[in-house]
PDB file of C-alpha atoms in Angstrom:
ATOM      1  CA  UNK G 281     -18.528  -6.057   5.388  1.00 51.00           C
ATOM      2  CA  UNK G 282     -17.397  -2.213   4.654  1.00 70.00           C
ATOM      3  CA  UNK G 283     -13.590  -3.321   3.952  1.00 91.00           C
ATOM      4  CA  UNK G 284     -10.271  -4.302   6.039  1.00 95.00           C
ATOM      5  CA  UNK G 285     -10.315  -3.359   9.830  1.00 96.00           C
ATOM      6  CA  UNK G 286      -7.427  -3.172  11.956  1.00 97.00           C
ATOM      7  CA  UNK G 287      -7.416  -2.750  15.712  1.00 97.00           C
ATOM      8  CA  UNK G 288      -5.975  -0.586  17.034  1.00 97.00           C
ATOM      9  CA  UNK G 289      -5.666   2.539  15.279  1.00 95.00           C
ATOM     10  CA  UNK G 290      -3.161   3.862  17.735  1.00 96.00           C
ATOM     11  CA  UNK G 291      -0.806   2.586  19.781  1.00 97.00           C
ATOM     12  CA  UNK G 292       2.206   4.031  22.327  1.00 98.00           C
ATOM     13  CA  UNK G 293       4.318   1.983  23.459  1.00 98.00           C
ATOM     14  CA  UNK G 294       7.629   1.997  26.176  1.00 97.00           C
ATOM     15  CA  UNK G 295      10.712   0.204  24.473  1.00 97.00           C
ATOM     16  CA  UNK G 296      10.919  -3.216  25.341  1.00 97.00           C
ATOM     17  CA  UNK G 297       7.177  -3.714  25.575  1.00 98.00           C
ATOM     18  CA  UNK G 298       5.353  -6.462  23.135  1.00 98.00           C
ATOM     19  CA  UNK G 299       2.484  -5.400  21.208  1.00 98.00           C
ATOM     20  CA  UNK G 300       0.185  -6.867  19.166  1.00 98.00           C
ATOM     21  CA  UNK G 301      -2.443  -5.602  16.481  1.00 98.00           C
ATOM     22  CA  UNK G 302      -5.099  -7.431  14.464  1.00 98.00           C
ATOM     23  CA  UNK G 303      -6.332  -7.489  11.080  1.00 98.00           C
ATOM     24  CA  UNK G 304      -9.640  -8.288  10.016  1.00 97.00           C
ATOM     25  CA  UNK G 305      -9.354  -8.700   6.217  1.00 95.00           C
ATOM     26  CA  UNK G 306     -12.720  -8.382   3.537  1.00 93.00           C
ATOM     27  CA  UNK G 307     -14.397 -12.062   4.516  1.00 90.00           C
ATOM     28  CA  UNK G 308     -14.286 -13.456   1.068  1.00 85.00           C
ATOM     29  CA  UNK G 309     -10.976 -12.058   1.017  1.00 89.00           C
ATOM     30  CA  UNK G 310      -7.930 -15.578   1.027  1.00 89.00           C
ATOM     31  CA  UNK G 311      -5.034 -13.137   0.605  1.00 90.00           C
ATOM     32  CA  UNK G 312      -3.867 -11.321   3.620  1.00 93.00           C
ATOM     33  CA  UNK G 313      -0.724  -8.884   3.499  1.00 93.00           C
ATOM     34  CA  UNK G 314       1.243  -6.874   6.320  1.00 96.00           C
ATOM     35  CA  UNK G 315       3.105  -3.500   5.431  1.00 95.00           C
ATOM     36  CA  UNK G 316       4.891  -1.481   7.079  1.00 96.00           C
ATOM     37  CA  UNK G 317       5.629   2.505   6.427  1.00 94.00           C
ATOM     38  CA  UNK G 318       7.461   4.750   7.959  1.00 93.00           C
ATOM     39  CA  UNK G 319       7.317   8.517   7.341  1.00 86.00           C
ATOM     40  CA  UNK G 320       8.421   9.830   3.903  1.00 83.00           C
ATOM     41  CA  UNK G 321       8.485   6.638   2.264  1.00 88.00           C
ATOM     42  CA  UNK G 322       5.816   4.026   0.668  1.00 91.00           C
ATOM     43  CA  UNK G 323       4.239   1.149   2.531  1.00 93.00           C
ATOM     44  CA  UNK G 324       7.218  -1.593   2.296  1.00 93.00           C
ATOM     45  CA  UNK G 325       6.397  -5.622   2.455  1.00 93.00           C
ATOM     46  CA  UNK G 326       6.465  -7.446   5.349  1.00 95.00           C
ATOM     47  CA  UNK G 327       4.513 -10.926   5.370  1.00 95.00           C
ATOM     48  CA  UNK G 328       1.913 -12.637   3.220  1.00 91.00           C
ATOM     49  CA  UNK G 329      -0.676 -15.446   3.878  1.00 93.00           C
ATOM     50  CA  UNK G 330      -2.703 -17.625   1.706  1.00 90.00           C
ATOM     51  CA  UNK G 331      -6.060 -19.222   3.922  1.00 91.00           C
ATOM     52  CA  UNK G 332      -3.786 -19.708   7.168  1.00 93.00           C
ATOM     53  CA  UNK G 333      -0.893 -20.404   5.158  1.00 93.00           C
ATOM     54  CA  UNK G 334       2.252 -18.077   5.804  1.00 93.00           C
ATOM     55  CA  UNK G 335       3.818 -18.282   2.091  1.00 90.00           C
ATOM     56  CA  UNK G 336       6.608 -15.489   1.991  1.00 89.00           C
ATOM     57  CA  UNK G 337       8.579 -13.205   5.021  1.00 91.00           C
ATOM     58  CA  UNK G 338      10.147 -10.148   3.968  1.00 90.00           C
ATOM     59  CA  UNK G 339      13.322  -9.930   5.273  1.00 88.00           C
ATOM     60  CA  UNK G 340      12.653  -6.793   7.439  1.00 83.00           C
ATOM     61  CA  UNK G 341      10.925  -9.094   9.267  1.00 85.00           C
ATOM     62  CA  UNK G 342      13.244  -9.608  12.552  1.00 87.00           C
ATOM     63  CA  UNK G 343      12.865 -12.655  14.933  1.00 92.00           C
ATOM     64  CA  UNK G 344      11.457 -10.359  16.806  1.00 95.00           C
ATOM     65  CA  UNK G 345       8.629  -9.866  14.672  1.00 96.00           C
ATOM     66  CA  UNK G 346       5.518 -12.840  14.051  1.00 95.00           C
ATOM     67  CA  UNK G 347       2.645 -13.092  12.116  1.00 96.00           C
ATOM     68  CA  UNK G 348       0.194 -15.560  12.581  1.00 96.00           C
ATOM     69  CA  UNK G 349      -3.333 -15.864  10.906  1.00 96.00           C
ATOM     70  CA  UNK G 350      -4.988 -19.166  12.270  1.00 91.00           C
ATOM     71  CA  UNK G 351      -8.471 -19.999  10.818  1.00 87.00           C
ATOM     72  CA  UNK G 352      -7.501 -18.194   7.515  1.00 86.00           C
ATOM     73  CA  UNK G 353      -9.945 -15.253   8.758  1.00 91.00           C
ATOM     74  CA  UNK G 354      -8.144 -12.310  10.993  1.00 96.00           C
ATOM     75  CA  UNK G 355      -4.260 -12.034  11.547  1.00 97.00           C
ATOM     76  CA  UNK G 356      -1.948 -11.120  14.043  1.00 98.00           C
ATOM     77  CA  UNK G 357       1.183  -9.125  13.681  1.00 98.00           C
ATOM     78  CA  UNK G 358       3.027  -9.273  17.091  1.00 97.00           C
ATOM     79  CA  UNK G 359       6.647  -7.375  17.932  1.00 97.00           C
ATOM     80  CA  UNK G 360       8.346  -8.248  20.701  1.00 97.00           C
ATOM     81  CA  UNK G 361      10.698  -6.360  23.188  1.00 97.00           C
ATOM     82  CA  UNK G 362      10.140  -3.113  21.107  1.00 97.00           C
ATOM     83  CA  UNK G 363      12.821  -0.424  19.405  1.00 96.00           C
ATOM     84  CA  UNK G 364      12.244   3.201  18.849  1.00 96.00           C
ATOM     85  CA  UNK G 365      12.927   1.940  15.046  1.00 95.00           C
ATOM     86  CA  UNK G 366       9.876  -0.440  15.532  1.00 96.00           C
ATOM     87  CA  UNK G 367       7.600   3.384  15.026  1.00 97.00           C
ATOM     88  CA  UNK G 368       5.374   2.968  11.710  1.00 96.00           C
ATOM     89  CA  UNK G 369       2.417   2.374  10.422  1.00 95.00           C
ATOM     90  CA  UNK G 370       1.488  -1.003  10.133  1.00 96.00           C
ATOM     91  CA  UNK G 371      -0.773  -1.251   7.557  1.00 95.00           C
ATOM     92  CA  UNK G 372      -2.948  -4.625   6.597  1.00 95.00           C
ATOM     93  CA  UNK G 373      -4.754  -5.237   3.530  1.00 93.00           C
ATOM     94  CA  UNK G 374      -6.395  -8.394   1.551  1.00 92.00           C
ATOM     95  CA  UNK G 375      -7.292  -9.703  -1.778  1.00 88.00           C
ATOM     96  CA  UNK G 376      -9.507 -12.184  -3.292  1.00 83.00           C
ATOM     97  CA  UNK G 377      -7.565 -15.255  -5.486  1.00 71.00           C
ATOM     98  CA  UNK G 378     -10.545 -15.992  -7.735  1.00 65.00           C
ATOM     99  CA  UNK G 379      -8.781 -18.581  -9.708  1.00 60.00           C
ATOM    100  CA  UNK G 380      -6.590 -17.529 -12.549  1.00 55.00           C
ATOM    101  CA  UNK G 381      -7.763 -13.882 -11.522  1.00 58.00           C
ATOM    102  CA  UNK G 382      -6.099 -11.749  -8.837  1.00 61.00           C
ATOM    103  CA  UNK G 383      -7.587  -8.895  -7.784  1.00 71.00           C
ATOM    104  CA  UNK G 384      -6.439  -5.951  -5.983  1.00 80.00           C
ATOM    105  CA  UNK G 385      -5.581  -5.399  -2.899  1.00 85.00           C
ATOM    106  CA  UNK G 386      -7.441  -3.640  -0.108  1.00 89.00           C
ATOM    107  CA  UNK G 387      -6.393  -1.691   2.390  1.00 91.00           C
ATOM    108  CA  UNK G 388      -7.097  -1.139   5.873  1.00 94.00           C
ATOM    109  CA  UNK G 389      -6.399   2.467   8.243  1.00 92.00           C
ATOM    110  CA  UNK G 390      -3.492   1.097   9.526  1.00 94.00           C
ATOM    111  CA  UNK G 391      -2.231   0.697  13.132  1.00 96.00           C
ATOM    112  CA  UNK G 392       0.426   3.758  13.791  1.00 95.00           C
ATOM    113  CA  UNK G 393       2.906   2.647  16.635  1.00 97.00           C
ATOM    114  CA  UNK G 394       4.977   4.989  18.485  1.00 97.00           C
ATOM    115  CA  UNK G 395       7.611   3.216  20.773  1.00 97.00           C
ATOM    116  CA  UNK G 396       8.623   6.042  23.421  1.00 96.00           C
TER     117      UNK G 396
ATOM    118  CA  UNK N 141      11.659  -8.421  -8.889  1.00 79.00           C
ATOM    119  CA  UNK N 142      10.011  -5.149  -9.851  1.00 85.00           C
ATOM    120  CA  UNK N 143      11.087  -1.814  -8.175  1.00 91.00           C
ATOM    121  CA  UNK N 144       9.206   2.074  -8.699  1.00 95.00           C
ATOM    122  CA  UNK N 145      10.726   5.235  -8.812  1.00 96.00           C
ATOM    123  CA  UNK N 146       8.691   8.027  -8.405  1.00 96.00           C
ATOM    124  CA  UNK N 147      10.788  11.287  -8.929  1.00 90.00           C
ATOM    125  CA  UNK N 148       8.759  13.840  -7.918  1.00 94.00           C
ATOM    126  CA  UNK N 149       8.361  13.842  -4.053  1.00 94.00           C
ATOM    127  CA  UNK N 150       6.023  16.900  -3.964  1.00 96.00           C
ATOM    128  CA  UNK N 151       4.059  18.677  -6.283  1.00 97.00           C
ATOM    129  CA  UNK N 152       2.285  22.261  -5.757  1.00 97.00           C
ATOM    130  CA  UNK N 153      -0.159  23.186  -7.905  1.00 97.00           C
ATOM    131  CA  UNK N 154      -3.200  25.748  -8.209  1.00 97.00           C
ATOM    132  CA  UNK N 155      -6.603  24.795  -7.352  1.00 97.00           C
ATOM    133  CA  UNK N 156      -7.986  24.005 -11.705  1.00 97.00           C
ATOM    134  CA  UNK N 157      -5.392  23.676 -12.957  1.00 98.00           C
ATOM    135  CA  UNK N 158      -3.942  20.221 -14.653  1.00 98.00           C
ATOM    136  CA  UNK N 159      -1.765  17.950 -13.103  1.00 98.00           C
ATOM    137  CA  UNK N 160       0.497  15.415 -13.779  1.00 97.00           C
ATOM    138  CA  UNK N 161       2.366  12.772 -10.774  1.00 98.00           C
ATOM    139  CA  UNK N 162       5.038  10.742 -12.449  1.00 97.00           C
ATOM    140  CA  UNK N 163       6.016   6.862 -11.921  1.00 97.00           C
ATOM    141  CA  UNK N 164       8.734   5.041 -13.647  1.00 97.00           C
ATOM    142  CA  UNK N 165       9.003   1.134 -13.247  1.00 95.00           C
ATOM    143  CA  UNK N 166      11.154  -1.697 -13.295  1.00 93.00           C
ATOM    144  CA  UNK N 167      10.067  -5.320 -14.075  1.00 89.00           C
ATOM    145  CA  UNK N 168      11.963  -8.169 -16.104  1.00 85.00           C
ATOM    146  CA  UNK N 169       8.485 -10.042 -16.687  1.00 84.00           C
ATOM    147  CA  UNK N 170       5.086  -8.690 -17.611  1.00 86.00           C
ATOM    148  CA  UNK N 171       3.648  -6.594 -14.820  1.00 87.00           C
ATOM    149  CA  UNK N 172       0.142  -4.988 -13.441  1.00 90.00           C
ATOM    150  CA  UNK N 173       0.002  -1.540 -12.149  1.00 93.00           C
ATOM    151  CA  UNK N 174      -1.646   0.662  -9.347  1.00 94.00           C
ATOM    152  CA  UNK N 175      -2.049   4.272  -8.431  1.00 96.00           C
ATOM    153  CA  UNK N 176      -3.093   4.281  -4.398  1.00 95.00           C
ATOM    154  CA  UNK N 177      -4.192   7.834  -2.354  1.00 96.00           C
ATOM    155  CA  UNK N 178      -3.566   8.440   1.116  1.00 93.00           C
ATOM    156  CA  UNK N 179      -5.324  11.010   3.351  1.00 91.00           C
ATOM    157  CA  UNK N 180      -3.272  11.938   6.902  1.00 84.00           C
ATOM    158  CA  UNK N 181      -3.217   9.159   9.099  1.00 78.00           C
ATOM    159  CA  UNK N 182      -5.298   6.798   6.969  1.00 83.00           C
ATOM    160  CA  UNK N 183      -4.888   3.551   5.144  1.00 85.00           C
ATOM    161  CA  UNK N 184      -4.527   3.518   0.840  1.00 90.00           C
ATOM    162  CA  UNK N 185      -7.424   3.856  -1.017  1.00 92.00           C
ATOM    163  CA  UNK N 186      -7.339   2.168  -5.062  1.00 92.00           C
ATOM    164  CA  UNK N 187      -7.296   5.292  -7.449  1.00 95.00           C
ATOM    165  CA  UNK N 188      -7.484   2.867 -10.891  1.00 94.00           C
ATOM    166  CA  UNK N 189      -5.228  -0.271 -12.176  1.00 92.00           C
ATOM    167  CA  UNK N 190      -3.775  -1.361 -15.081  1.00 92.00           C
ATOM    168  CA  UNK N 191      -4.064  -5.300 -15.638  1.00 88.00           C
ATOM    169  CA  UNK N 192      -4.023  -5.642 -19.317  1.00 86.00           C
ATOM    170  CA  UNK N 193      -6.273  -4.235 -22.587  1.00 88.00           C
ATOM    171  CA  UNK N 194      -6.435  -0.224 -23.412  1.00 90.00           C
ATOM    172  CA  UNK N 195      -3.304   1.408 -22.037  1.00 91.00           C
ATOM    173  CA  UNK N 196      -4.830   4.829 -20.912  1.00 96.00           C
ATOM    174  CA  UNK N 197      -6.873   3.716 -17.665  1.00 95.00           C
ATOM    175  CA  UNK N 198      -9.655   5.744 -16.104  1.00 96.00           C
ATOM    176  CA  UNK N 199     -10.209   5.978 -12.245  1.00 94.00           C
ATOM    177  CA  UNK N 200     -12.114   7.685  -9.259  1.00 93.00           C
ATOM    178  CA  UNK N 201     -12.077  10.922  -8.247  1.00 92.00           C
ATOM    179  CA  UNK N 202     -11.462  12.113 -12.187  1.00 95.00           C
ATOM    180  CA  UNK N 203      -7.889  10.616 -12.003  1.00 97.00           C
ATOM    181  CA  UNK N 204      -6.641   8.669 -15.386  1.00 97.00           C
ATOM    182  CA  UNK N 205      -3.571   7.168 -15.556  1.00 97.00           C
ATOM    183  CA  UNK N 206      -1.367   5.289 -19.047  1.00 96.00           C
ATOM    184  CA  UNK N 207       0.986   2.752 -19.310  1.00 95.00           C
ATOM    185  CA  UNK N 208       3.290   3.112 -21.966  1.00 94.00           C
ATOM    186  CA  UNK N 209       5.379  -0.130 -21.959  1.00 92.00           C
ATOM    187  CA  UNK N 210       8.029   0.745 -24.280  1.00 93.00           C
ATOM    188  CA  UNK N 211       8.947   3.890 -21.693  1.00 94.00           C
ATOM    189  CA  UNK N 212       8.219   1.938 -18.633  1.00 94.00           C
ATOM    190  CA  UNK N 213       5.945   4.270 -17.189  1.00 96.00           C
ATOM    191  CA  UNK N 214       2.613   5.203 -15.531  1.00 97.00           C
ATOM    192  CA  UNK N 215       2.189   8.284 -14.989  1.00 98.00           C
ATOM    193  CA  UNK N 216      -1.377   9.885 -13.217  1.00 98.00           C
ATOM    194  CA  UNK N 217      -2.765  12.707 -14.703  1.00 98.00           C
ATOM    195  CA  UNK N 218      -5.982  14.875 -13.895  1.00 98.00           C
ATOM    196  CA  UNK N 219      -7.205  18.243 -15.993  1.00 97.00           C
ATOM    197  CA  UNK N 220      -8.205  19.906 -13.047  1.00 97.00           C
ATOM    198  CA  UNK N 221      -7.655  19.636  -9.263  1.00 97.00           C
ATOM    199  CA  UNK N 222     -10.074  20.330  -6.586  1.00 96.00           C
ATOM    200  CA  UNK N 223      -8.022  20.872  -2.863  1.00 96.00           C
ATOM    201  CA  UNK N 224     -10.190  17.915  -1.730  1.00 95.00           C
ATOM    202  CA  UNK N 225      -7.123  16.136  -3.754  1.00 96.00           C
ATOM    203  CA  UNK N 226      -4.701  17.237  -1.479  1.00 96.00           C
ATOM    204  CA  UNK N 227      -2.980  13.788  -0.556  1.00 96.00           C
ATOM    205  CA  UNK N 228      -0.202  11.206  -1.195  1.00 96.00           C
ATOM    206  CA  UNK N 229      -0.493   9.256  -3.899  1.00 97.00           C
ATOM    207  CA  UNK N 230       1.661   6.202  -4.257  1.00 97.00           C
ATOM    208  CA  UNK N 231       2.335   4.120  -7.474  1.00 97.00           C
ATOM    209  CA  UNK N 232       2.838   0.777  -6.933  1.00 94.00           C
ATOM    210  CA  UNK N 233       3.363  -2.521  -8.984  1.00 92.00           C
ATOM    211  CA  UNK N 234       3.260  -6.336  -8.985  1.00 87.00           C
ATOM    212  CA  UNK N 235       4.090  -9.215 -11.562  1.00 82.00           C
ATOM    213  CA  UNK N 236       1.308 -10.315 -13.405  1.00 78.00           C
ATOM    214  CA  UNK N 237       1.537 -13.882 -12.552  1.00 71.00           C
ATOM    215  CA  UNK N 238       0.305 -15.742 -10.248  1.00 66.00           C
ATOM    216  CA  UNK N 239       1.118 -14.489  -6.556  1.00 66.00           C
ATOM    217  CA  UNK N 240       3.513 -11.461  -6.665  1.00 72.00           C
ATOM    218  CA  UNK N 241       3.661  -9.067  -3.761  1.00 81.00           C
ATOM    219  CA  UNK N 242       2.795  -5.419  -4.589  1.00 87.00           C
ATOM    220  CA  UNK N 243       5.878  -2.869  -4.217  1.00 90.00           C
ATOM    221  CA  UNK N 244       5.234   0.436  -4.159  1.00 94.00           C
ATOM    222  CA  UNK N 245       6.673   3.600  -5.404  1.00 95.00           C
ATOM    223  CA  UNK N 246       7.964   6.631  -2.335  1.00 95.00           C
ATOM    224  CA  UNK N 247       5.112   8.516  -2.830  1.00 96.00           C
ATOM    225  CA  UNK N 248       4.322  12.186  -4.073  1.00 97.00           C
ATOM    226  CA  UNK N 249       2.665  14.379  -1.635  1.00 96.00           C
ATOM    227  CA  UNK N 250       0.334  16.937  -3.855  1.00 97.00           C
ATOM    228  CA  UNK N 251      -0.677  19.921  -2.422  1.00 97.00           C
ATOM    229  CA  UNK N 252      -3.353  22.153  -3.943  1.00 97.00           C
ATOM    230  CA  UNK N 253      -3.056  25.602  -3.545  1.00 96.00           C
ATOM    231  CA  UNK N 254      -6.393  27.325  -3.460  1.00 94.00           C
TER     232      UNK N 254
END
């Protein structure tokens, strides 16, 4: 496993359309995060799982925004009926909860959507 | 909560010569801290942490960061840049205990000038 893989890298959109990416986290990895960034600023929170467990929602997360991550392996980050403000980077990344230890997170490329 | 400020939003500097990206935090409990790199149009890659024990922090790539607690800062250093360090670095921090989401800092773009 080389690290975090998300699919795809690229996406264009028309507004109103759904979309939906996918996150393949580092396998040992039980820690699953969803960030979102948007040009000239740093990756901001969006959604957290523990195994399949969704444990905290930013609250830039919209109703029309959901996150699901079944068999605690890969996740989903869907959007529906997309906004021209929906365009970002949507950026995944995982981390192993080895106990009392936390390590650090890990990041995959990123899925940039543009919403035309 | 913990929140970053990084001041600096770009920073030139010649190819050699030192440099030194800034980051200020915010934290009412004890906290870890990250430097993170980004290349165009790719994810963040780890550049060192600080999680606890000597406060001056070596990474990859040369980088070396300290934490000075009593200032509340982190600041990333390297004597001597290379334009293969042309990037966007992003400090970023997290409470130290148990699960605490990671905020990070707006960035500074360096750009090496040859």
């Amino acid at each position: 496993d080389t690290g975090v893989s998300q699919d795809p890298r690229h996406k264009i959109t028309k507004r109103g359309q759904n979309v939906t990416f996918r996150c393949d986290p580092i396998s040992e990895h039980n820690r699953l995060y969803w960030y979102r960034q948007t040009l000239g600023q740093g990756p901001e929170f969006l959604t957290y799982f523990q195994n399949e467990a969704q444990l905290e929602k930013s609250r830039l997360l919209s109703d029309r925004f959901s996150a699901e991550r079944p068999k605690g392996s890969f996740s989903t980050l869907e959007i529906q009926r997309t906004e021209q403000g929906d365009s970002a980077m949507y950026l995944c990344a995982s981390s192993a909860n080895l106990g009392t230890v936390n390590t650090e997170a890990f990041f995959g490329q990123g899925t940039r959507l543009t919403v035309v | 909560a913990q929140s970053v400020t990084q001041l600096d939003s770009q920073v030139p500097v010649f190819e050699e010569a030192p440099v030194e990206l800034r980051c200020n935090y915010s934290s009412s409990v004890s906290v870890y801290l990250f430097w993170y790199v980004q290349y165009p149009n790719q994810g963040l890659q780890l550049l060192l942490k600080y999680l606890s024990g000597s406060t001056l922090v070596k990474g990859i790539n040369g980088f070396e960061a300290e934490f000075n607690k009593s200032q509340t800062s982190f600041h990333l250093r390297k004597p001597s840049v290379h334009i293969s360090d042309t990037a966007e670095y992003f400090c970023a921090v997290r409470g130290s205990g148990g699960y605490q989401k990671v905020t990070f800092g707006t960035g500074t773009k360096l750009q090496v000038i040859p």
